[in-house]
XYZ file of C-alpha atoms in Angstrom:
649
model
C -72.727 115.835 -84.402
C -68.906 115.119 -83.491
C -68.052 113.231 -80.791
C -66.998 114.935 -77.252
C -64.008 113.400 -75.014
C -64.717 112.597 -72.226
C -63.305 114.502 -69.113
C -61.449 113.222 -66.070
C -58.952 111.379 -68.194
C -61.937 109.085 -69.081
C -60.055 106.128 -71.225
C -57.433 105.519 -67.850
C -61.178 105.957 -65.045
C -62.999 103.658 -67.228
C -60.467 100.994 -67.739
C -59.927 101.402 -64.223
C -63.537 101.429 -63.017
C -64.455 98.048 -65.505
C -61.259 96.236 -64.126
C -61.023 97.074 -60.737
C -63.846 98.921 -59.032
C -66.272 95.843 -59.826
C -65.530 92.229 -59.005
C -68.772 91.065 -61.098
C -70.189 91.845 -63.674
C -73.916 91.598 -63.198
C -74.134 94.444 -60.803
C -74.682 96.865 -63.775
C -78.447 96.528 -63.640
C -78.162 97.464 -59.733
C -76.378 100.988 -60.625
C -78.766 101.484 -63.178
C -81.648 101.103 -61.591
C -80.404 102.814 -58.340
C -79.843 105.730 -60.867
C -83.299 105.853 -62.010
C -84.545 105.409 -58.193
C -82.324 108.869 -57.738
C -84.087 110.625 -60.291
C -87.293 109.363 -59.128
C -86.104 110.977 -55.831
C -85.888 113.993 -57.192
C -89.110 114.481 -59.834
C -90.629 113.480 -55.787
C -88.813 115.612 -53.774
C -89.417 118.657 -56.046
C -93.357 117.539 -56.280
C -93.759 117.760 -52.797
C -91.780 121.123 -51.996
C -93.874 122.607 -54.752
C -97.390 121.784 -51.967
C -98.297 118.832 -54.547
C -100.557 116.175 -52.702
C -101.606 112.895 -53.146
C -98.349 111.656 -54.580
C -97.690 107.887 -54.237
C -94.611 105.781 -54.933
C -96.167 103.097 -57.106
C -97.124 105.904 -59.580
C -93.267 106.143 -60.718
C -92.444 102.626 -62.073
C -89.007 101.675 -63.273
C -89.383 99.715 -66.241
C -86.760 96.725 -67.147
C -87.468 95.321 -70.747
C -85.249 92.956 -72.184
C -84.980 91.960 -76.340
C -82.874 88.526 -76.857
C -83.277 89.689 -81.048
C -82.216 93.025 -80.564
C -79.795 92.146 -77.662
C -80.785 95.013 -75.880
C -81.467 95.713 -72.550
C -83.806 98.547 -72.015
C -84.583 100.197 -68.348
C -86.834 103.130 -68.068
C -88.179 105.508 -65.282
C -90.127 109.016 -64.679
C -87.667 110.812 -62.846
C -87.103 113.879 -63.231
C -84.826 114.014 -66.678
C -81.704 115.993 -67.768
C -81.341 118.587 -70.010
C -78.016 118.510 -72.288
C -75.846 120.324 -70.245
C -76.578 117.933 -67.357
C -75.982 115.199 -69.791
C -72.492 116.900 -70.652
C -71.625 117.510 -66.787
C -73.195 114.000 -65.111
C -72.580 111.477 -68.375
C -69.681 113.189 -69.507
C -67.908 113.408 -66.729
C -66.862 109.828 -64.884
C -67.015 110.418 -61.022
C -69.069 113.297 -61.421
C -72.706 112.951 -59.225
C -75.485 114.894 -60.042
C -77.514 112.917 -56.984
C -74.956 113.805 -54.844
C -74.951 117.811 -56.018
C -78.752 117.817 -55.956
C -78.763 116.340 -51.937
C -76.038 119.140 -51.335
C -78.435 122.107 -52.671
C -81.234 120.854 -51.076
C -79.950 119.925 -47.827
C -81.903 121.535 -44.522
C -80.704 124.980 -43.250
C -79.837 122.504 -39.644
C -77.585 120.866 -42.083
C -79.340 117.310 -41.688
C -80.237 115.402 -45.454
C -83.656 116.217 -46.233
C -83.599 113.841 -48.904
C -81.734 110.221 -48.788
C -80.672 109.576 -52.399
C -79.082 106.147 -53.268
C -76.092 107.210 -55.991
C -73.350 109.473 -54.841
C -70.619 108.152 -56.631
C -70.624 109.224 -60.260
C -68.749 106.050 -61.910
C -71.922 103.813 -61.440
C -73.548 104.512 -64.710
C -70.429 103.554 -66.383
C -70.552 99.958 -64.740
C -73.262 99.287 -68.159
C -69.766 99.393 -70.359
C -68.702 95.988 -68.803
C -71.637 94.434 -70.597
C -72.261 96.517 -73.290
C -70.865 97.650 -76.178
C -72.679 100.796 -76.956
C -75.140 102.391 -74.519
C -77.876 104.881 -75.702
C -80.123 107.402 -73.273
C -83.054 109.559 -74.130
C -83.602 112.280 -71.492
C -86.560 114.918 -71.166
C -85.616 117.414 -68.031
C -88.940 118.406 -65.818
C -89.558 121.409 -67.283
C -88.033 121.570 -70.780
C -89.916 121.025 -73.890
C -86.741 119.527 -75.513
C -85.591 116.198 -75.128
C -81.941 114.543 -75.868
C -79.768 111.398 -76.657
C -76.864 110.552 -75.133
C -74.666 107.742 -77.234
C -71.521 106.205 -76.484
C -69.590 103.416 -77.455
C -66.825 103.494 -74.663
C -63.480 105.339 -74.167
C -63.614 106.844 -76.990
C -66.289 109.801 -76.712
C -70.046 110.067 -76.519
C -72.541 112.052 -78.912
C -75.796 114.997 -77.569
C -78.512 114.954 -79.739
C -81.886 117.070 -79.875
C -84.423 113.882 -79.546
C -88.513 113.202 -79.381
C -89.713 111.958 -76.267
C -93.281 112.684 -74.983
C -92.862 112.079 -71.242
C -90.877 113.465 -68.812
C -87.847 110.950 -67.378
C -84.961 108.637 -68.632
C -84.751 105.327 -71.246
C -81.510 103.730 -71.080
C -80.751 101.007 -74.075
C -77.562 98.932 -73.348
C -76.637 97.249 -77.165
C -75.047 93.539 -75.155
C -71.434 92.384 -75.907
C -71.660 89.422 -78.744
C -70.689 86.659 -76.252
C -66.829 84.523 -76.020
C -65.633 81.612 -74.566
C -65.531 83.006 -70.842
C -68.946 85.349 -70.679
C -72.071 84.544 -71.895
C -73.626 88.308 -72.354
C -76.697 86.641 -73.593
C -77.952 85.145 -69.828
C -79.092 88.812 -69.087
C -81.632 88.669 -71.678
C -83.448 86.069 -69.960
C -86.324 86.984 -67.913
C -85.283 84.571 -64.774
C -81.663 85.923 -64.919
C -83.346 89.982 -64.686
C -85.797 88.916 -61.884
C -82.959 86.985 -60.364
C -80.760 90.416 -60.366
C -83.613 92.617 -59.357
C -84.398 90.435 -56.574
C -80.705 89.675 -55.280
C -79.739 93.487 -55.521
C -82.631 96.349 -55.606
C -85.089 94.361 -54.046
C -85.696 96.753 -51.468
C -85.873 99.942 -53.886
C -88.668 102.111 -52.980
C -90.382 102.230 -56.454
C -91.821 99.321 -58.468
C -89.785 97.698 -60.702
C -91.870 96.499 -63.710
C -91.073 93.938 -66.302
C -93.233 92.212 -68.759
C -93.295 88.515 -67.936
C -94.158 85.647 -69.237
C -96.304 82.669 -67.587
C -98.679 79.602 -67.744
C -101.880 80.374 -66.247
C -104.804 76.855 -65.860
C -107.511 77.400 -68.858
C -111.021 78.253 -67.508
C -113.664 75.898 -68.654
C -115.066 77.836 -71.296
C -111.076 78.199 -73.215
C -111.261 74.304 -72.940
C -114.072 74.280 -74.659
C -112.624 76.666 -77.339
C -109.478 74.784 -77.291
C -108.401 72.718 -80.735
C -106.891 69.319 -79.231
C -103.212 68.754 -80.538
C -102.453 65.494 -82.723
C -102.907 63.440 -80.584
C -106.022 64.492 -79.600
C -105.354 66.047 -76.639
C -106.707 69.473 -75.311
C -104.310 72.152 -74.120
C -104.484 72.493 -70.127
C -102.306 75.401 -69.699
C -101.931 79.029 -71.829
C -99.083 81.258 -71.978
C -99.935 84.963 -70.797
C -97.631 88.025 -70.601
C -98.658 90.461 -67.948
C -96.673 93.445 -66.142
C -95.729 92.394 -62.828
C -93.879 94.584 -59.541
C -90.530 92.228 -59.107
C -89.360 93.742 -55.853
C -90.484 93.869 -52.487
C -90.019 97.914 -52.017
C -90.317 97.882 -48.127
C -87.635 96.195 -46.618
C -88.674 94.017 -43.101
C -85.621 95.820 -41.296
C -86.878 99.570 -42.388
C -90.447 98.689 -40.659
C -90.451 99.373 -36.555
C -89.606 96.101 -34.297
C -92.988 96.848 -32.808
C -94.990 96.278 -35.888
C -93.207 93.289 -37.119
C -93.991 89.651 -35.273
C -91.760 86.892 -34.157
C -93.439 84.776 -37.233
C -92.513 87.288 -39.931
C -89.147 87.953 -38.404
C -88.781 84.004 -38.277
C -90.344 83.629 -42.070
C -87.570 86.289 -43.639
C -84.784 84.706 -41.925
C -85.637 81.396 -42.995
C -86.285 82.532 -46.699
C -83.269 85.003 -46.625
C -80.605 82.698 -44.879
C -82.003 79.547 -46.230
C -82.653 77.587 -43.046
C -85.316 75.303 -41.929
C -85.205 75.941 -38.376
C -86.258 79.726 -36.454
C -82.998 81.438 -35.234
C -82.441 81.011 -31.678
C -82.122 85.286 -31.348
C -83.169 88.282 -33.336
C -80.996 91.284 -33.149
C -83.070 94.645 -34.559
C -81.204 97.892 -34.048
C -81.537 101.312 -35.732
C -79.100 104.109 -35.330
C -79.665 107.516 -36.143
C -77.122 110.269 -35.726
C -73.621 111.259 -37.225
C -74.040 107.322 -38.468
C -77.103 106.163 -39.406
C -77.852 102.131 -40.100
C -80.381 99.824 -39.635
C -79.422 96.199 -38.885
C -81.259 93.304 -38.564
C -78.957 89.894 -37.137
C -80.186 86.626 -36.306
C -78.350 83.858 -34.094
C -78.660 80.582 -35.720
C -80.446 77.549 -33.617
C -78.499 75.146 -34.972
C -74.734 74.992 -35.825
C -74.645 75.117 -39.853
C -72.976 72.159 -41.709
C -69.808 73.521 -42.652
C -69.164 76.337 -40.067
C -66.229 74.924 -38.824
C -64.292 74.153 -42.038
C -62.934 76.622 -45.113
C -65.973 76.398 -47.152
C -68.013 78.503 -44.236
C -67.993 82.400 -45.191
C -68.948 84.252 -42.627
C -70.040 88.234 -42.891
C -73.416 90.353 -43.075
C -75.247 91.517 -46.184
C -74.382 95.178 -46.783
C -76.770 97.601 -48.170
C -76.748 101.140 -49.189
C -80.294 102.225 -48.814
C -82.058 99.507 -49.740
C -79.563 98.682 -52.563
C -77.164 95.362 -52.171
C -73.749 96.169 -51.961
C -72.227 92.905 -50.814
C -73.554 89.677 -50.023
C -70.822 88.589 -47.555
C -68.799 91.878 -45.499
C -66.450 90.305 -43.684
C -65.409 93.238 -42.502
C -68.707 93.879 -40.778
C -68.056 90.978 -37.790
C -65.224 89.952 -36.444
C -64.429 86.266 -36.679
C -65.551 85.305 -33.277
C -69.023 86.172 -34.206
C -69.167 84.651 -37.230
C -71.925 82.527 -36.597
C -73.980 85.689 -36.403
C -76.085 86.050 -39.783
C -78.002 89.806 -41.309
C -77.584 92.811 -43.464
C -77.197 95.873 -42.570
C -78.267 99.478 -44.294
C -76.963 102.148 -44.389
C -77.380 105.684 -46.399
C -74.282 107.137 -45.297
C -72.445 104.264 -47.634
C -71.564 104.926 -50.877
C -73.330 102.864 -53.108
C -70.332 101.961 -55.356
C -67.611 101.220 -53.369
C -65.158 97.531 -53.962
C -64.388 95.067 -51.506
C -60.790 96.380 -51.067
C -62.424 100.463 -50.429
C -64.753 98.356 -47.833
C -62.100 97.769 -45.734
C -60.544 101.661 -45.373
C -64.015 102.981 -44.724
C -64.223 104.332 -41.603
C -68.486 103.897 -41.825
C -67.946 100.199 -41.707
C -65.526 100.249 -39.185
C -67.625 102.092 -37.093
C -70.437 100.488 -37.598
C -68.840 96.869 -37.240
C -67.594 98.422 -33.919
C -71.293 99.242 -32.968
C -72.190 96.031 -33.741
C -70.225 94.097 -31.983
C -70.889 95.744 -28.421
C -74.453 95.539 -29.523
C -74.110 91.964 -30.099
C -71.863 91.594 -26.487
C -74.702 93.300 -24.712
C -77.659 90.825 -25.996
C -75.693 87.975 -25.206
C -75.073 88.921 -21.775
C -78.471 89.931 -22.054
C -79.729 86.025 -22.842
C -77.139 84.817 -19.954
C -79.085 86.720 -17.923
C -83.031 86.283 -18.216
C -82.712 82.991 -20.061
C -79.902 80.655 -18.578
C -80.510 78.052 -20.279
C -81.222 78.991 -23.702
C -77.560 80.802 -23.563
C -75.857 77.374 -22.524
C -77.881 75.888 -25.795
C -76.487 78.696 -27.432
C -72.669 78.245 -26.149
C -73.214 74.566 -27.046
C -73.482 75.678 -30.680
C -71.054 78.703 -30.850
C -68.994 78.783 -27.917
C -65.697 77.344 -29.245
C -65.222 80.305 -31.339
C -66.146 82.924 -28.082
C -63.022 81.053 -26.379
C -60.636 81.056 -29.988
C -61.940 84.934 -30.234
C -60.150 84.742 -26.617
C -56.962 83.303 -27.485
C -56.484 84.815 -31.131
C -54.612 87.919 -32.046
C -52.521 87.509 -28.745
C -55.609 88.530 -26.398
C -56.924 91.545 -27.853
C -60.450 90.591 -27.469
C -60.073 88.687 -24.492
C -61.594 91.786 -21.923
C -64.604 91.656 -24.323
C -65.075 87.856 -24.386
C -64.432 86.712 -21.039
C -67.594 87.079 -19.550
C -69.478 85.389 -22.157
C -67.727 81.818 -21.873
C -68.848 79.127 -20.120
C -66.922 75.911 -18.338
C -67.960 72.973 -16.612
C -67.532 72.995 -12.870
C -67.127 70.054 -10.857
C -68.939 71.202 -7.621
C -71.924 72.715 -9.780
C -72.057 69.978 -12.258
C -72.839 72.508 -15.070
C -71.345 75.153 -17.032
C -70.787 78.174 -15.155
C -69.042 81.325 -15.943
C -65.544 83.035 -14.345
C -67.532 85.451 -12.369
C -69.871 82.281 -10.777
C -66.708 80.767 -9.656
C -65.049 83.554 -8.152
C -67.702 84.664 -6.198
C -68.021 80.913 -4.349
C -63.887 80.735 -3.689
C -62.957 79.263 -0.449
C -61.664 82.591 1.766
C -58.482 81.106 1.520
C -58.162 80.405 -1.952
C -55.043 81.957 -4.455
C -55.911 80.312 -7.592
C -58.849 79.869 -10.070
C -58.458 75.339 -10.858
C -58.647 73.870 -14.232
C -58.233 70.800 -15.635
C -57.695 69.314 -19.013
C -58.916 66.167 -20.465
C -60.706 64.830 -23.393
C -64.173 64.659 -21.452
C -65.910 65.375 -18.474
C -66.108 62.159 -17.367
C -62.640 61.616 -17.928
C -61.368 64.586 -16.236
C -63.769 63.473 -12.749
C -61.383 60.224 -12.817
C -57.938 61.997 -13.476
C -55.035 61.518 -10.018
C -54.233 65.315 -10.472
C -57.912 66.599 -9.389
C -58.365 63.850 -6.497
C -56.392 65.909 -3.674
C -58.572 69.214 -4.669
C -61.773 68.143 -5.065
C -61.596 65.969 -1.833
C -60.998 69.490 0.034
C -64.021 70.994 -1.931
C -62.256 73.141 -4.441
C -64.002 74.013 -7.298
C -62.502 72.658 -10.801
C -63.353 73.969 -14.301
C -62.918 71.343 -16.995
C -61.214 72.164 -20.058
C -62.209 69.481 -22.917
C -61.605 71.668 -26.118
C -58.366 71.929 -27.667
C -58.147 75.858 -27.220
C -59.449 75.691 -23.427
C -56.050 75.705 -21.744
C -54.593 78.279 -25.151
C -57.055 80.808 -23.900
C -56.745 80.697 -20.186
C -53.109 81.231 -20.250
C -53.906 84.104 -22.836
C -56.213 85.525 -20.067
C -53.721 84.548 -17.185
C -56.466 85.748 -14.412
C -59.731 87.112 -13.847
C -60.993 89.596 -10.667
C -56.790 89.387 -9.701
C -57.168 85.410 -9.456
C -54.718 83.742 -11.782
C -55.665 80.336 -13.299
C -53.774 77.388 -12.252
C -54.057 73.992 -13.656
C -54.404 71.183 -11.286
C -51.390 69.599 -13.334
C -48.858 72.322 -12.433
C -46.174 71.425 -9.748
C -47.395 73.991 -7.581
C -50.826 74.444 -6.422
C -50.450 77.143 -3.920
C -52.415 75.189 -1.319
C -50.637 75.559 2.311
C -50.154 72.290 4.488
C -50.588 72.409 8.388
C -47.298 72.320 9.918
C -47.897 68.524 11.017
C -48.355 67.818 7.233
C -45.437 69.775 6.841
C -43.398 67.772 8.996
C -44.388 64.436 8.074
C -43.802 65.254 4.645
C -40.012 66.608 4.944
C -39.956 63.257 7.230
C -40.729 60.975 4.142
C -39.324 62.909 1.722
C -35.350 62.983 3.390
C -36.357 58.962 3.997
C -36.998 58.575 -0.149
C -34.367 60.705 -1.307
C -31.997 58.357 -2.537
C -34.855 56.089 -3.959
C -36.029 59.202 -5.785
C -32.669 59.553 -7.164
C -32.344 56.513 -8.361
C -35.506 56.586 -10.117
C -34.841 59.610 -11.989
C -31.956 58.025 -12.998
C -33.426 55.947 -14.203
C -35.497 57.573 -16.457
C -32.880 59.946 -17.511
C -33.958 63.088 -19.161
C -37.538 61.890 -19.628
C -38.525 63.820 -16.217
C -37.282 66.725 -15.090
C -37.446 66.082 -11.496
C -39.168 62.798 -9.247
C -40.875 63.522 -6.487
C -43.762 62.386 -4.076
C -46.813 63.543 -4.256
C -48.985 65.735 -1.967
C -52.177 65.748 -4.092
C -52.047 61.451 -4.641
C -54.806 59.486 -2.671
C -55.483 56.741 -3.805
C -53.489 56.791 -6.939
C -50.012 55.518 -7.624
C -48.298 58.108 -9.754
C -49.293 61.035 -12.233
C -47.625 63.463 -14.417
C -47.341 67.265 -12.914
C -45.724 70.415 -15.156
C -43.289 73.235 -14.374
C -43.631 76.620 -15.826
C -44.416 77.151 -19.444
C -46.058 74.372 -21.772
C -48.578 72.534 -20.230
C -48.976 68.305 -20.207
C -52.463 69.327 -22.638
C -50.359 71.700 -24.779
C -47.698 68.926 -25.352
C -50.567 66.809 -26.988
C -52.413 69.630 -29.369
C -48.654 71.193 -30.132
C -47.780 67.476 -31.177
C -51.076 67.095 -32.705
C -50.647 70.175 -35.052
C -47.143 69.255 -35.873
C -48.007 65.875 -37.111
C -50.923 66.960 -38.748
C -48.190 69.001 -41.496
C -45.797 66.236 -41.569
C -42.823 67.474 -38.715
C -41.893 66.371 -35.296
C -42.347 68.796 -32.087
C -39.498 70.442 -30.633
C -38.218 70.086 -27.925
C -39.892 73.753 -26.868
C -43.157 72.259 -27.436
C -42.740 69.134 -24.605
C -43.893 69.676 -21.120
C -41.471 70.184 -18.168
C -42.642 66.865 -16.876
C -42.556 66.304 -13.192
C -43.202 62.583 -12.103
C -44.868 62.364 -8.905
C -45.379 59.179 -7.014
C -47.826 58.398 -4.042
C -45.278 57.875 -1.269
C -48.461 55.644 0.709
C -49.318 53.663 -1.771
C -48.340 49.821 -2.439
C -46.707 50.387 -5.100
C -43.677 52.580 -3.519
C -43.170 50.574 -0.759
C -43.002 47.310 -2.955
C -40.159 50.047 -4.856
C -38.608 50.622 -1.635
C -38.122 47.158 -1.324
C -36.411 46.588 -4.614
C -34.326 49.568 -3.905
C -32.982 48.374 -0.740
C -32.085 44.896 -2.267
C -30.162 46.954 -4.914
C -32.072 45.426 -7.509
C -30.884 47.973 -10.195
C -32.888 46.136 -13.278
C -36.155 45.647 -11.855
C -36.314 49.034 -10.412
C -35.658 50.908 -13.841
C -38.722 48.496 -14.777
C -40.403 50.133 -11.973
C -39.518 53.440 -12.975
C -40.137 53.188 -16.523
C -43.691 51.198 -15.541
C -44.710 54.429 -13.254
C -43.721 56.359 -16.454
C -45.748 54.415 -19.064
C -48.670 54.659 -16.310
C -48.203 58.163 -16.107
C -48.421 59.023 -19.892
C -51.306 56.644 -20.527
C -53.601 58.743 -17.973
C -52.562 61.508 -19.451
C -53.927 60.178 -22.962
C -50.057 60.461 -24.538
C -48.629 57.845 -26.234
C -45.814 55.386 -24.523
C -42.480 55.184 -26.303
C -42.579 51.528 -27.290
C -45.614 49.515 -26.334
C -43.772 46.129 -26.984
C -41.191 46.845 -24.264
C -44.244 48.121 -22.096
C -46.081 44.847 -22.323
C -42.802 42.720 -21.780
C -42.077 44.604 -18.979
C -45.419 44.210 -17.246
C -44.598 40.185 -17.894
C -41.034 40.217 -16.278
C -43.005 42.208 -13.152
C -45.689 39.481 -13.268
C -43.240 37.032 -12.614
């Protein structure tokens, strides 16, 4: 018989659908087998409109048999078969589905699916070409006592041919590409490398999927006995046996309701799924039904994995379309703040074949990645709630990326994260959240406090916080990096701005006896001032005393814009790629002195002998002070030290 063309420009669809539509090749044996499951569907469907009873899944196996001398790959099912005109319209035809035609006629008169069928995307079939170099089917349609081929070598055409076949249902021979340099064709004759596949992708098909295996089964007594010992006089302990086993699972743990499934078994898959040792700390089960329909099954880790924070980590869900694997990793299913979240999720209304790049235009995923996430919001706030301190184990773990998810993309999740974050508090002693804080301000009080430091302990020490917390303000402390990044992003919560307890102004309102006292020394030390930020020249921008020193002589406060903590990560990141930092990315530093302490009266004293040289050692001392409790490097610690000397004197 001559060869037909195919239609829909077929050489340009299926140069296309080999080189672009599929990153891998091994997911042929997924579309084919999800084909077979469809026609399965059907022979099923029809059985049971036509009153048939008694009908059971495991009595419509999906064969896979594999023959390294032949180099053929062979996968047959008893579904319901097509006749040579389908074979013409669904093989003959790239993008055309006959699943997706068949759902359409046999949809309910409510217009809901009365039948979920896997393939609805007709290039799927075609996926076989990337590994094969001629592909043969044998067809008999339920119903029709004649049976047909289908062969095709590629682009080229394809050939229909009257054939014998007893049984009703599909065979499907893929002839393997001869192997080169950069694929090895030859791996998917291997047993492991099929069982691998079936398992990794169609796992969860709802038919058994039967191959013919091979493996070493323990010799009873009596084959012992039997048993000719080898050379060296040995007797064989083990036998080789080939058997038919079921290689998938067929029910999927995330299809079965939450109520029938146990912590343990929950526990068990994630373990074998996600390849951890320990039980996740949280299991998320959801199923949707409606306009979108999913099932999703997440799980937050107890532990924080080994490379989260670093480029190797990938973070996504598994992505399945009916119970077939579509993509191991979907980014595009979580955004990056939840990234430590780990799952699949299924869904019917997905199209089966669909690339990474069509993944990220769907509007399914988006809207289901949008479901997701306030799903995932809600059980967290959930845990904050009833269980307190299995959340703060949890924030421990994962929540530096809640507080970048904050600060990223210029604040655009910030409404949805700020809730969920967690800072220390210095009248508390623990972490508590924005809402905690506000609702135990002082009547009085404008500003929500923060301070910056490398640890707690360090920040309970630092001159800035000693005037607050003496009065019984409240203090979060910021020790990550981002901390201060992500408050400024949020600028207030409730109406109540934040305000770091290094800015210049705290917004705290002196009695008028303070006020007076102050103005008092302040007109007394203005020409010492002076002459102290003269001394320092552009290092400050402004000298002043202090109304938040105690017992300290001197610290660093900031005007408006970059922050003291910002200087040091800005500097930090600009060192780490080889540059200096602007000038942009330096503090507004304000130095302010203790005007009771020892040290600026001993000052005082050097300024009223006009001691011009040992006052800029003063100056620059207070300076060098200032920057070391701020954990910043001095300018040049050999002048430091020899200065200290000349002072010692």
């Amino acid at each position: 018989m001559a060869k037909k063309e195919f239609k829909a420009e077929s050489k340009r669809l299926l140069d296309l659908m080999v080189n672009s539509i599929y990153t891998n090749k091994e997911i042929f044996l997924r579309e084919l087998i999800s084909n077979a499951s469809d026609a399965i569907d059907k022979r099923y469907f029809k059985a049971s409109q036509e009153g048939k009873t008694g009908l059971s899944r495991n009595d419509y196996p999906i064969r896979v048999t594999p023959d390294e001398k032949a180099r053929t790959i062979t996968i047959t099912d008893c579904g319901i078969g097509m006749t040579d005109k389908e074979m013409e319209s669904d093989l003959g035809t790239i993008a055309q589905s006959g699943s997706l035609d068949f759902k359409t006629e046999n949809a309910k008169a409510d217009g809901t699916d009365a039948l979920d069928i896997i393939g609805q995307f007709g290039v799927g079939f075609y996926s076989a070409f990337m590994v094969s170099k001629k592909i043969k089917v044998v067809s008999k349609a339920e119903g029709s006592d004649q049976a047909y081929v289908w062969e095709s070598e590629g682009a080229d055409g394809y050939t229909i041919e009257p054939a014998e076949r007893d049984d009703v249902g599909t065979t499907i021979t893929l002839y393997l590409r001869d192997d080169t340099d950069d694929e090895k064709y030859s791996d998917y004759l291997k047993e492991w490398k099929l069982q691998d596949l079936i398992k990794k992708y169609s796992d969860y098909i709802r038919y058994p999927i039967v191959m013919n295996v091979t493996r070493q089964e323990a010799l009873s007594k009596e084959e012992k006995e039997a048993a000719e010992p080898d050379k060296d006089g040995k007797k064989p302990e083990f036998k080789t046996v080939h058997r038919d086993e079921t290689i998938n699972s067929m029910v999927p743990i995330w299809k079965r309701k939450s109520s029938e499934v146990t912590t343990e078994e929950y526990n068990q898959f994630y373990k074998d799924k996600f390849v951890d040792w320990e039980d996740p700390q949280k299991i998320i089960s959801t199923n949707v039904e409606g306009l979108l329909s999913y099932n999703a099954l997440l799980f937050i880790p107890s532990r924080v994995p080994y490379n989260f924070y670093s480029k190797d980590y990938k973070r996504g869900l598994q992505l399945y379309s009916s119970g077939v694997l579509i993509m191991d990793k979907c980014e595009d299913l979580l955004p990056d703040y939840f990234g430590f979240v780990r799952g699949l999720v299924d869904s019917q209304d997905i199209s089966l074949n669909i690339s990474r790049e069509m993944l990220q235009q769907n509007r399914q995923v988006k809207a289901i990645a949008n479901r997701l996430e306030k799903k995932i919001i809600s059980e967290l706030k959930d845990m904050m709630a009833k269980d307190r301190e299995g959340y703060e184990k949890f924030f421990k773990n994962f929540g530096l990326r809640l507080k970048f998810g904050i600060y990223d993309n210029f604040g655009a999740n910030k409404d949805k994260l700020k809730d969920l974050v967690l800072f220390y508090s210095s009248t508390e002693e623990k972490p508590v959240t924005f809402k905690e804080y506000v609702d135990r301000m002082k009547e009085d009080q404008k500003y929500i406090y923060y301070a910056t430091g490398d640890s707690v302990d360090k920040i309970k020490h630092m001159p800035q916080n000693e005037m607050l917390m003496d009065k019984g303000y409240e203090v979060l402390f910021c020790t990550e990096e981002v901390d201060e990044f992500a408050l400024k992003v949020l600028g207030s919560y409730d109406d109540k701005a934040f305000k770091s307890t290094a800015d210049d102004d705290l917004g705290i309102e002196m009695s008028d006896e303070e006020k007076a006292i102050r103005e008092k020394q302040n007109k007394a030390s203005e020409g010492l001032l002076n002459s102290i930020k003269d001394a320092l020249g552009d290092k400050v921008a402004a000298v002043k005393l202090s109304t938040r020193l105690k017992t300290h002589p001197v610290c660093f406060s900031a005007g408006e814009g970059v922050s003291l903590e910002m200087e040091k990560v800005l500097a930090e990141q600009s060192k780490a790629v080889g540059q200096k930092p602007t000038e942009d990315m330096k503090a507004k530093k304000v130095l302010e002195i203790n005007g009771d302490h020892p040290v600026f009266a001993a000052m005082r004293r050097v300024y009223e002998a006009d001691d011009k040289d040992t006052l800029k050692d003063y100056a620059e001392l207070l300076y060098d002070q200032a920057m070391l409790i701020e954990g910043m490097p001095i300018d040049d610690p050999v002048d430091f030290s020899n200065r200290v000397c000349r002072l010692m004197k």
